[in-house]
mmCIF file of C-alpha atoms in Angstrom:
data_model
loop_
_atom_site.group_PDB
_atom_site.id
_atom_site.type_symbol
_atom_site.label_atom_id
_atom_site.label_comp_id
_atom_site.label_asym_id
_atom_site.label_seq_id
_atom_site.Cartn_x
_atom_site.Cartn_y
_atom_site.Cartn_z
ATOM 1 C CA UNK A 1 -75.045 34.398 27.171
ATOM 2 C CA UNK A 2 -74.929 32.466 30.363
ATOM 3 C CA UNK A 3 -78.941 32.189 30.024
ATOM 4 C CA UNK A 4 -78.237 30.455 26.540
ATOM 5 C CA UNK A 5 -75.644 27.855 27.958
ATOM 6 C CA UNK A 6 -77.897 27.013 30.765
ATOM 7 C CA UNK A 7 -81.193 26.328 28.079
ATOM 8 C CA UNK A 8 -78.837 24.217 25.752
ATOM 9 C CA UNK A 9 -77.064 22.147 28.542
ATOM 10 C CA UNK A 10 -80.739 21.447 29.435
ATOM 11 C CA UNK A 11 -81.889 20.663 26.150
ATOM 12 C CA UNK A 12 -78.986 18.660 25.352
ATOM 13 C CA UNK A 13 -79.029 16.964 28.962
ATOM 14 C CA UNK A 14 -82.968 15.732 28.025
ATOM 15 C CA UNK A 15 -81.864 14.699 24.450
ATOM 16 C CA UNK A 16 -79.335 12.296 26.190
ATOM 17 C CA UNK A 17 -81.693 11.165 28.725
ATOM 18 C CA UNK A 18 -84.130 10.263 25.748
ATOM 19 C CA UNK A 19 -81.632 8.475 23.496
ATOM 20 C CA UNK A 20 -82.189 11.154 21.276
ATOM 21 C CA UNK A 21 -78.454 11.254 21.338
ATOM 22 C CA UNK A 22 -76.800 7.793 22.116
ATOM 23 C CA UNK A 23 -74.713 8.019 24.986
ATOM 24 C CA UNK A 24 -73.591 4.604 26.591
ATOM 25 C CA UNK A 25 -75.284 4.422 30.239
ATOM 26 C CA UNK A 26 -72.158 4.040 32.296
ATOM 27 C CA UNK A 27 -71.287 7.573 30.668
ATOM 28 C CA UNK A 28 -74.559 9.169 31.627
ATOM 29 C CA UNK A 29 -73.326 10.906 34.800
ATOM 30 C CA UNK A 30 -70.088 11.952 33.402
ATOM 31 C CA UNK A 31 -71.939 13.690 30.690
ATOM 32 C CA UNK A 32 -74.298 15.110 32.597
ATOM 33 C CA UNK A 33 -71.293 16.436 34.742
ATOM 34 C CA UNK A 34 -69.427 17.627 31.875
ATOM 35 C CA UNK A 35 -72.360 19.019 29.980
ATOM 36 C CA UNK A 36 -72.417 22.746 30.682
ATOM 37 C CA UNK A 37 -68.483 22.980 30.485
ATOM 38 C CA UNK A 38 -68.677 21.523 26.993
ATOM 39 C CA UNK A 39 -71.596 23.971 25.667
ATOM 40 C CA UNK A 40 -69.644 27.208 27.551
ATOM 41 C CA UNK A 41 -66.686 25.589 25.386
ATOM 42 C CA UNK A 42 -68.664 25.956 22.271
ATOM 43 C CA UNK A 43 -69.349 29.441 22.595
ATOM 44 C CA UNK A 44 -65.987 30.237 23.656
ATOM 45 C CA UNK A 45 -64.735 28.846 20.049
ATOM 46 C CA UNK A 46 -67.222 30.813 18.438
ATOM 47 C CA UNK A 47 -65.298 34.284 19.246
ATOM 48 C CA UNK A 48 -61.642 32.587 19.456
ATOM 49 C CA UNK A 49 -59.577 33.649 16.387
ATOM 50 C CA UNK A 50 -56.233 32.260 14.796
ATOM 51 C CA UNK A 51 -53.365 34.446 15.183
ATOM 52 C CA UNK A 52 -54.812 35.794 18.476
ATOM 53 C CA UNK A 53 -55.595 33.299 21.013
ATOM 54 C CA UNK A 54 -53.561 30.083 18.872
ATOM 55 C CA UNK A 55 -51.996 29.612 15.474
ATOM 56 C CA UNK A 56 -52.262 27.149 13.101
ATOM 57 C CA UNK A 57 -48.860 25.222 12.847
ATOM 58 C CA UNK A 58 -46.836 22.019 12.088
ATOM 59 C CA UNK A 59 -46.734 20.400 15.922
ATOM 60 C CA UNK A 60 -42.919 19.886 16.961
ATOM 61 C CA UNK A 61 -43.616 17.187 19.750
ATOM 62 C CA UNK A 62 -41.618 13.651 19.174
ATOM 63 C CA UNK A 63 -42.936 11.579 16.683
ATOM 64 C CA UNK A 64 -44.664 14.444 14.861
ATOM 65 C CA UNK A 65 -41.860 16.027 12.991
ATOM 66 C CA UNK A 66 -42.802 14.501 9.620
ATOM 67 C CA UNK A 67 -46.422 15.540 10.110
ATOM 68 C CA UNK A 68 -47.657 17.966 7.849
ATOM 69 C CA UNK A 69 -51.077 18.487 8.745
ATOM 70 C CA UNK A 70 -51.035 21.759 10.842
ATOM 71 C CA UNK A 71 -52.760 21.482 14.250
ATOM 72 C CA UNK A 72 -54.149 24.219 16.639
ATOM 73 C CA UNK A 73 -51.256 25.361 18.980
ATOM 74 C CA UNK A 74 -52.082 27.389 21.820
ATOM 75 C CA UNK A 75 -50.524 30.920 22.043
ATOM 76 C CA UNK A 76 -49.226 32.842 25.279
ATOM 77 C CA UNK A 77 -50.512 36.149 24.552
ATOM 78 C CA UNK A 78 -47.704 37.595 27.059
ATOM 79 C CA UNK A 79 -44.809 35.990 25.559
ATOM 80 C CA UNK A 80 -45.622 35.153 22.079
ATOM 81 C CA UNK A 81 -44.625 31.639 22.899
ATOM 82 C CA UNK A 82 -46.224 28.920 20.946
ATOM 83 C CA UNK A 83 -47.232 26.421 23.550
ATOM 84 C CA UNK A 84 -47.038 23.071 21.567
ATOM 85 C CA UNK A 85 -47.590 20.675 24.816
ATOM 86 C CA UNK A 86 -50.510 22.564 25.947
ATOM 87 C CA UNK A 87 -54.112 21.676 25.386
ATOM 88 C CA UNK A 88 -57.262 23.216 26.152
ATOM 89 C CA UNK A 89 -59.921 21.200 28.126
ATOM 90 C CA UNK A 90 -63.444 20.941 28.459
ATOM 91 C CA UNK A 91 -63.950 20.291 24.813
ATOM 92 C CA UNK A 92 -62.461 23.750 23.797
ATOM 93 C CA UNK A 93 -59.732 22.358 21.908
ATOM 94 C CA UNK A 94 -62.095 19.997 19.886
ATOM 95 C CA UNK A 95 -64.587 22.702 19.216
ATOM 96 C CA UNK A 96 -61.974 24.505 17.563
ATOM 97 C CA UNK A 97 -60.700 21.356 15.672
ATOM 98 C CA UNK A 98 -63.974 21.356 14.515
ATOM 99 C CA UNK A 99 -64.406 25.262 13.513
ATOM 100 C CA UNK A 100 -61.322 25.219 11.287
ATOM 101 C CA UNK A 101 -61.970 21.528 10.220
ATOM 102 C CA UNK A 102 -58.703 20.383 11.634
ATOM 103 C CA UNK A 103 -58.335 16.309 12.846
ATOM 104 C CA UNK A 104 -60.182 15.901 15.958
ATOM 105 C CA UNK A 105 -58.492 14.877 18.711
ATOM 106 C CA UNK A 106 -59.377 12.978 22.140
ATOM 107 C CA UNK A 107 -59.970 14.788 25.127
ATOM 108 C CA UNK A 108 -57.338 14.122 27.720
ATOM 109 C CA UNK A 109 -58.853 13.148 31.189
ATOM 110 C CA UNK A 110 -56.285 12.947 33.806
ATOM 111 C CA UNK A 111 -56.939 10.574 36.636
ATOM 112 C CA UNK A 112 -54.453 11.194 38.891
ATOM 113 C CA UNK A 113 -52.391 14.314 39.238
ATOM 114 C CA UNK A 114 -51.018 17.230 41.579
ATOM 115 C CA UNK A 115 -51.680 20.788 41.092
ATOM 116 C CA UNK A 116 -49.082 23.145 41.155
ATOM 117 C CA UNK A 117 -49.670 24.681 44.349
ATOM 118 C CA UNK A 118 -49.271 21.342 46.355
ATOM 119 C CA UNK A 119 -46.072 20.457 44.628
ATOM 120 C CA UNK A 120 -44.230 23.766 45.319
ATOM 121 C CA UNK A 121 -45.648 23.553 48.638
ATOM 122 C CA UNK A 122 -44.009 20.239 49.477
ATOM 123 C CA UNK A 123 -40.636 22.352 49.580
ATOM 124 C CA UNK A 124 -42.118 24.301 52.584
ATOM 125 C CA UNK A 125 -39.670 26.936 53.845
ATOM 126 C CA UNK A 126 -36.815 25.800 51.078
ATOM 127 C CA UNK A 127 -38.343 27.640 47.900
ATOM 128 C CA UNK A 128 -36.266 30.130 46.463
ATOM 129 C CA UNK A 129 -36.440 32.281 43.139
ATOM 130 C CA UNK A 130 -35.173 35.264 41.431
ATOM 131 C CA UNK A 131 -37.211 37.341 38.827
ATOM 132 C CA UNK A 132 -36.904 40.496 37.360
ATOM 133 C CA UNK A 133 -40.343 41.357 37.669
ATOM 134 C CA UNK A 134 -42.598 40.772 40.920
ATOM 135 C CA UNK A 135 -45.937 42.015 39.621
ATOM 136 C CA UNK A 136 -48.489 44.115 41.166
ATOM 137 C CA UNK A 137 -48.970 44.377 45.083
ATOM 138 C CA UNK A 138 -51.905 42.025 44.728
ATOM 139 C CA UNK A 139 -49.955 39.385 42.726
ATOM 140 C CA UNK A 140 -47.087 39.254 45.515
ATOM 141 C CA UNK A 141 -49.904 39.268 48.226
ATOM 142 C CA UNK A 142 -51.214 36.086 46.340
ATOM 143 C CA UNK A 143 -47.963 34.118 45.960
ATOM 144 C CA UNK A 144 -46.900 35.371 49.453
ATOM 145 C CA UNK A 145 -50.350 33.681 50.876
ATOM 146 C CA UNK A 146 -50.147 31.028 48.503
ATOM 147 C CA UNK A 147 -46.769 29.330 49.129
ATOM 148 C CA UNK A 148 -45.762 31.403 52.402
ATOM 149 C CA UNK A 149 -42.731 33.195 50.892
ATOM 150 C CA UNK A 150 -41.389 36.730 51.495
ATOM 151 C CA UNK A 151 -39.938 39.215 48.852
ATOM 152 C CA UNK A 152 -36.871 41.093 48.783
ATOM 153 C CA UNK A 153 -35.848 43.731 46.123
ATOM 154 C CA UNK A 154 -32.415 43.548 44.832
ATOM 155 C CA UNK A 155 -30.758 46.862 43.394
ATOM 156 C CA UNK A 156 -29.432 46.725 39.860
ATOM 157 C CA UNK A 157 -25.813 46.770 39.388
ATOM 158 C CA UNK A 158 -25.935 49.446 36.930
ATOM 159 C CA UNK A 159 -28.381 52.622 37.196
ATOM 160 C CA UNK A 160 -31.605 52.283 35.022
ATOM 161 C CA UNK A 161 -31.642 54.648 32.570
ATOM 162 C CA UNK A 162 -35.334 54.329 31.534
ATOM 163 C CA UNK A 163 -37.410 57.364 30.320
ATOM 164 C CA UNK A 164 -41.172 57.089 29.856
ATOM 165 C CA UNK A 165 -42.456 59.342 26.681
ATOM 166 C CA UNK A 166 -45.697 60.804 26.635
ATOM 167 C CA UNK A 167 -48.263 57.957 25.721
ATOM 168 C CA UNK A 168 -51.097 58.218 22.988
ATOM 169 C CA UNK A 169 -54.286 56.758 22.553
ATOM 170 C CA UNK A 170 -57.025 56.446 19.824
ATOM 171 C CA UNK A 171 -60.575 55.555 19.293
ATOM 172 C CA UNK A 172 -60.456 54.146 15.913
ATOM 173 C CA UNK A 173 -58.561 51.305 14.859
ATOM 174 C CA UNK A 174 -57.103 52.913 11.443
ATOM 175 C CA UNK A 175 -56.065 55.992 13.735
ATOM 176 C CA UNK A 176 -54.431 53.643 16.170
ATOM 177 C CA UNK A 177 -52.388 52.159 13.179
ATOM 178 C CA UNK A 178 -51.558 55.458 11.904
ATOM 179 C CA UNK A 179 -50.306 56.930 15.258
ATOM 180 C CA UNK A 180 -48.159 53.775 15.410
ATOM 181 C CA UNK A 181 -46.783 54.287 12.136
ATOM 182 C CA UNK A 182 -45.912 57.911 12.456
ATOM 183 C CA UNK A 183 -44.629 57.618 16.003
ATOM 184 C CA UNK A 184 -42.434 54.807 14.834
ATOM 185 C CA UNK A 185 -41.194 56.393 11.798
ATOM 186 C CA UNK A 186 -40.322 59.774 13.703
ATOM 187 C CA UNK A 187 -38.280 58.293 16.085
ATOM 188 C CA UNK A 188 -36.563 55.743 13.929
ATOM 189 C CA UNK A 189 -35.002 58.350 12.162
ATOM 190 C CA UNK A 190 -32.477 58.251 14.811
ATOM 191 C CA UNK A 191 -32.512 55.170 16.657
ATOM 192 C CA UNK A 192 -34.307 51.569 16.544
ATOM 193 C CA UNK A 193 -38.052 51.057 17.606
ATOM 194 C CA UNK A 194 -39.399 47.969 18.838
ATOM 195 C CA UNK A 195 -43.163 47.519 18.715
ATOM 196 C CA UNK A 196 -44.783 45.029 20.939
ATOM 197 C CA UNK A 197 -47.976 43.613 19.737
ATOM 198 C CA UNK A 198 -51.033 41.632 21.487
ATOM 199 C CA UNK A 199 -51.216 39.114 18.209
ATOM 200 C CA UNK A 200 -49.847 38.042 14.861
ATOM 201 C CA UNK A 201 -52.786 39.859 13.324
ATOM 202 C CA UNK A 202 -51.862 43.095 14.783
ATOM 203 C CA UNK A 203 -48.055 42.510 13.536
ATOM 204 C CA UNK A 204 -49.231 41.932 10.259
ATOM 205 C CA UNK A 205 -51.532 45.119 10.226
ATOM 206 C CA UNK A 206 -48.609 47.115 11.462
ATOM 207 C CA UNK A 207 -45.906 45.970 9.363
ATOM 208 C CA UNK A 208 -48.801 46.810 6.191
ATOM 209 C CA UNK A 209 -49.164 50.042 7.646
ATOM 210 C CA UNK A 210 -45.651 50.737 8.001
ATOM 211 C CA UNK A 211 -45.013 49.969 4.408
ATOM 212 C CA UNK A 212 -47.789 51.913 3.382
ATOM 213 C CA UNK A 213 -46.438 55.186 4.979
ATOM 214 C CA UNK A 214 -43.212 54.548 3.084
ATOM 215 C CA UNK A 215 -40.967 52.360 5.396
ATOM 216 C CA UNK A 216 -38.505 50.339 3.331
ATOM 217 C CA UNK A 217 -39.640 46.496 3.970
ATOM 218 C CA UNK A 218 -36.066 45.505 4.599
ATOM 219 C CA UNK A 219 -35.502 47.718 7.506
ATOM 220 C CA UNK A 220 -38.108 45.967 9.362
ATOM 221 C CA UNK A 221 -37.495 43.072 11.121
ATOM 222 C CA UNK A 222 -40.849 41.287 11.593
ATOM 223 C CA UNK A 223 -41.167 38.322 14.491
ATOM 224 C CA UNK A 224 -44.458 36.681 14.188
ATOM 225 C CA UNK A 225 -43.743 33.678 16.593
ATOM 226 C CA UNK A 226 -41.347 31.854 18.684
ATOM 227 C CA UNK A 227 -39.990 30.017 15.718
ATOM 228 C CA UNK A 228 -38.329 33.239 14.708
ATOM 229 C CA UNK A 229 -36.082 32.761 17.645
ATOM 230 C CA UNK A 230 -37.245 36.446 18.882
ATOM 231 C CA UNK A 231 -35.029 36.639 22.060
ATOM 232 C CA UNK A 232 -32.005 35.432 20.484
ATOM 233 C CA UNK A 233 -31.881 37.323 17.344
ATOM 234 C CA UNK A 234 -33.093 40.625 19.308
ATOM 235 C CA UNK A 235 -30.234 40.442 21.605
ATOM 236 C CA UNK A 236 -27.936 40.093 18.788
ATOM 237 C CA UNK A 237 -29.265 43.354 17.266
ATOM 238 C CA UNK A 238 -27.240 46.684 17.250
ATOM 239 C CA UNK A 239 -30.546 48.019 19.188
ATOM 240 C CA UNK A 240 -28.795 46.201 22.380
ATOM 241 C CA UNK A 241 -25.061 46.222 21.326
ATOM 242 C CA UNK A 242 -24.198 49.617 19.474
ATOM 243 C CA UNK A 243 -22.804 52.446 21.415
ATOM 244 C CA UNK A 244 -24.028 54.914 18.754
ATOM 245 C CA UNK A 245 -27.637 53.903 19.267
ATOM 246 C CA UNK A 246 -27.125 54.734 23.017
ATOM 247 C CA UNK A 247 -26.101 58.177 22.232
ATOM 248 C CA UNK A 248 -29.187 58.565 20.326
ATOM 249 C CA UNK A 249 -31.240 57.834 23.190
ATOM 250 C CA UNK A 250 -31.460 54.009 23.093
ATOM 251 C CA UNK A 251 -34.107 51.650 22.000
ATOM 252 C CA UNK A 252 -37.471 52.708 21.764
ATOM 253 C CA UNK A 253 -40.220 50.281 23.252
ATOM 254 C CA UNK A 254 -44.047 51.011 21.877
ATOM 255 C CA UNK A 255 -46.216 48.993 23.515
ATOM 256 C CA UNK A 256 -49.734 48.824 21.565
ATOM 257 C CA UNK A 257 -52.015 46.782 23.903
ATOM 258 C CA UNK A 258 -52.898 46.913 27.573
ATOM 259 C CA UNK A 259 -51.158 44.083 29.251
ATOM 260 C CA UNK A 260 -53.220 41.984 31.606
ATOM 261 C CA UNK A 261 -50.937 42.730 34.801
ATOM 262 C CA UNK A 262 -47.934 45.126 35.662
ATOM 263 C CA UNK A 263 -45.268 41.970 35.437
ATOM 264 C CA UNK A 264 -45.938 41.749 31.623
ATOM 265 C CA UNK A 265 -45.849 45.843 31.286
ATOM 266 C CA UNK A 266 -42.166 45.551 33.169
ATOM 267 C CA UNK A 267 -41.124 42.700 31.134
ATOM 268 C CA UNK A 268 -41.963 44.716 27.795
ATOM 269 C CA UNK A 269 -40.191 47.619 28.606
ATOM 270 C CA UNK A 270 -37.137 46.075 30.187
ATOM 271 C CA UNK A 271 -36.423 45.122 26.670
ATOM 272 C CA UNK A 272 -34.744 48.363 26.854
ATOM 273 C CA UNK A 273 -32.235 50.514 28.961
ATOM 274 C CA UNK A 274 -30.572 47.107 29.817
ATOM 275 C CA UNK A 275 -27.199 47.081 31.651
ATOM 276 C CA UNK A 276 -26.678 50.818 32.162
ATOM 277 C CA UNK A 277 -27.751 51.517 28.611
ATOM 278 C CA UNK A 278 -30.602 54.276 27.899
ATOM 279 C CA UNK A 279 -33.799 53.797 26.580
ATOM 280 C CA UNK A 280 -37.451 55.277 26.119
ATOM 281 C CA UNK A 281 -41.142 53.396 25.936
ATOM 282 C CA UNK A 282 -44.734 54.357 25.567
ATOM 283 C CA UNK A 283 -48.363 53.431 25.458
ATOM 284 C CA UNK A 284 -50.199 53.681 22.075
ATOM 285 C CA UNK A 285 -53.651 52.182 22.847
ATOM 286 C CA UNK A 286 -57.001 51.773 21.132
ATOM 287 C CA UNK A 287 -59.536 52.416 23.981
ATOM 288 C CA UNK A 288 -63.043 52.584 24.245
ATOM 289 C CA UNK A 289 -64.550 55.383 22.223
ATOM 290 C CA UNK A 290 -68.215 55.146 24.053
ATOM 291 C CA UNK A 291 -66.670 55.321 27.201
ATOM 292 C CA UNK A 292 -64.243 58.013 27.250
ATOM 293 C CA UNK A 293 -66.444 60.353 24.726
ATOM 294 C CA UNK A 294 -68.995 60.279 27.351
ATOM 295 C CA UNK A 295 -66.579 60.786 30.279
ATOM 296 C CA UNK A 296 -64.892 63.594 28.801
ATOM 297 C CA UNK A 297 -68.066 65.013 26.751
ATOM 298 C CA UNK A 298 -65.592 64.757 23.676
ATOM 299 C CA UNK A 299 -68.657 64.614 21.081
ATOM 300 C CA UNK A 300 -68.753 68.540 21.819
ATOM 301 C CA UNK A 301 -65.771 69.397 20.039
ATOM 302 C CA UNK A 302 -65.188 69.517 16.472
ATOM 303 C CA UNK A 303 -62.726 66.764 14.808
ATOM 304 C CA UNK A 304 -59.695 68.517 14.913
ATOM 305 C CA UNK A 305 -60.128 69.938 18.436
ATOM 306 C CA UNK A 306 -61.299 66.351 19.680
ATOM 307 C CA UNK A 307 -58.006 64.717 18.407
ATOM 308 C CA UNK A 308 -56.068 67.500 20.394
ATOM 309 C CA UNK A 309 -58.250 66.789 23.415
ATOM 310 C CA UNK A 310 -57.550 62.994 23.291
ATOM 311 C CA UNK A 311 -53.811 63.798 22.764
ATOM 312 C CA UNK A 312 -54.062 65.867 26.090
ATOM 313 C CA UNK A 313 -56.241 63.373 28.237
ATOM 314 C CA UNK A 314 -53.882 60.230 26.668
ATOM 315 C CA UNK A 315 -51.898 59.744 30.094
ATOM 316 C CA UNK A 316 -55.087 60.245 32.229
ATOM 317 C CA UNK A 317 -56.977 57.678 30.079
ATOM 318 C CA UNK A 318 -54.162 55.361 30.648
ATOM 319 C CA UNK A 319 -54.072 55.598 34.264
ATOM 320 C CA UNK A 320 -57.643 54.713 34.367
ATOM 321 C CA UNK A 321 -57.150 51.816 32.034
ATOM 322 C CA UNK A 322 -54.515 50.728 34.483
ATOM 323 C CA UNK A 323 -56.855 51.048 37.277
ATOM 324 C CA UNK A 324 -59.343 48.909 35.949
ATOM 325 C CA UNK A 325 -56.835 46.436 35.059
ATOM 326 C CA UNK A 326 -55.614 46.033 38.685
ATOM 327 C CA UNK A 327 -58.899 45.977 39.734
ATOM 328 C CA UNK A 328 -59.609 42.858 37.070
ATOM 329 C CA UNK A 329 -56.201 40.910 38.694
ATOM 330 C CA UNK A 330 -57.359 41.762 41.978
ATOM 331 C CA UNK A 331 -60.894 40.198 41.474
ATOM 332 C CA UNK A 332 -59.249 37.213 39.363
ATOM 333 C CA UNK A 333 -56.483 36.429 42.068
ATOM 334 C CA UNK A 334 -59.158 36.368 44.664
ATOM 335 C CA UNK A 335 -61.582 34.147 42.858
ATOM 336 C CA UNK A 336 -58.403 31.910 41.751
ATOM 337 C CA UNK A 337 -57.342 32.054 45.498
ATOM 338 C CA UNK A 338 -60.437 30.488 46.429
ATOM 339 C CA UNK A 339 -60.420 28.075 43.807
ATOM 340 C CA UNK A 340 -56.823 26.707 44.633
ATOM 341 C CA UNK A 341 -57.749 26.507 48.358
ATOM 342 C CA UNK A 342 -60.332 24.102 47.444
ATOM 343 C CA UNK A 343 -58.481 22.216 45.052
ATOM 344 C CA UNK A 344 -55.679 21.614 47.877
ATOM 345 C CA UNK A 345 -58.577 20.681 50.312
ATOM 346 C CA UNK A 346 -59.559 18.017 47.678
ATOM 347 C CA UNK A 347 -55.845 16.824 47.205
ATOM 348 C CA UNK A 348 -55.088 16.578 50.903
ATOM 349 C CA UNK A 349 -58.172 14.722 51.737
ATOM 350 C CA UNK A 350 -57.201 12.329 49.026
ATOM 351 C CA UNK A 351 -53.842 11.698 50.341
ATOM 352 C CA UNK A 352 -55.232 11.434 54.101
ATOM 353 C CA UNK A 353 -57.485 8.891 52.234
ATOM 354 C CA UNK A 354 -54.375 6.909 50.610
ATOM 355 C CA UNK A 355 -52.495 7.158 53.964
ATOM 356 C CA UNK A 356 -55.298 5.562 55.573
ATOM 357 C CA UNK A 357 -55.521 2.839 53.051
ATOM 358 C CA UNK A 358 -51.825 2.310 53.605
ATOM 359 C CA UNK A 359 -52.141 1.702 56.962
ATOM 360 C CA UNK A 360 -55.133 -0.553 56.655
ATOM 361 C CA UNK A 361 -52.969 -2.808 54.128
ATOM 362 C CA UNK A 362 -50.077 -2.855 56.579
ATOM 363 C CA UNK A 363 -52.287 -3.836 59.673
ATOM 364 C CA UNK A 364 -53.847 -6.511 57.511
ATOM 365 C CA UNK A 365 -50.658 -8.030 56.608
ATOM 366 C CA UNK A 366 -49.335 -7.961 60.085
ATOM 367 C CA UNK A 367 -52.586 -9.740 61.241
ATOM 368 C CA UNK A 368 -52.076 -12.308 58.202
ATOM 369 C CA UNK A 369 -48.473 -12.986 59.306
ATOM 370 C CA UNK A 370 -49.402 -13.491 62.928
#
């Protein structure tokens, strides 16, 4: 894909230079600087889908309450929160608007800003925070190096009574849906089950699978967006308040996608076993068939035996998935650290330049006054 991006960028650049695409002269340098990023955004927009990376919804920002036109709203995949004030940069938002035939917006170009890192570093040694999920060691190390902070673990007021059940994996999407439905129905006979999905599309598919397996729709509470007040409604359900639920083993949480980091995983399973109550959780994942069939030579087994073998290997496969995830996170944080350092250096240089200007202006005023 990178070769295609380079070729298209060069072709479009030549078109601008030859006036085949008219761009005012004073914008040529800007276009040349942004062109490769714009082309990359066009490729990204091709693979991004509704109800996964974003949703089409009526914006809730001030002054737009009466607007009936649905727009592209960024979706936080880790929390399911619709980020109405967030905008994708480098033309990505505009390409998605073209793809889904939305009203074309203007790309936001910020002339002056301060990065989060520079902002928080101004607090120096006066930065304190409390969180229930610190994340992985790599994540903690990254934050420590970035903001010069230390970490301390505080014990909970009540003993954690959480139990991780055996995990399950599937190669095919249909088998994955079937596993989730059957496990939910089996456990749901005695206690409530919370199924945490990666996106809205998966939520709808699992809903349909549960109904197809005979679960009455009225017994399923479906949350598709933050407009459903998920957190508020969930905290008030019997799943977290009824003592009888606790006697039966508490709320069971099924996480059906691999989260990007440990922090998100801990947040999801932290929905159960709260305030001394008991609870359980498990992964039910769809994994790469090609990778694991070859790794464990599963293609030599008949279909029924293969499924049993996959069930036996589920925890091992999950461990491999977690290792791969942690390695990717470490690489991402390393790259982010380098990028953040470079940005901070630019901001520091800009700050020094402004300080120099202020001193020069002050000296000039003093000279004139004399």
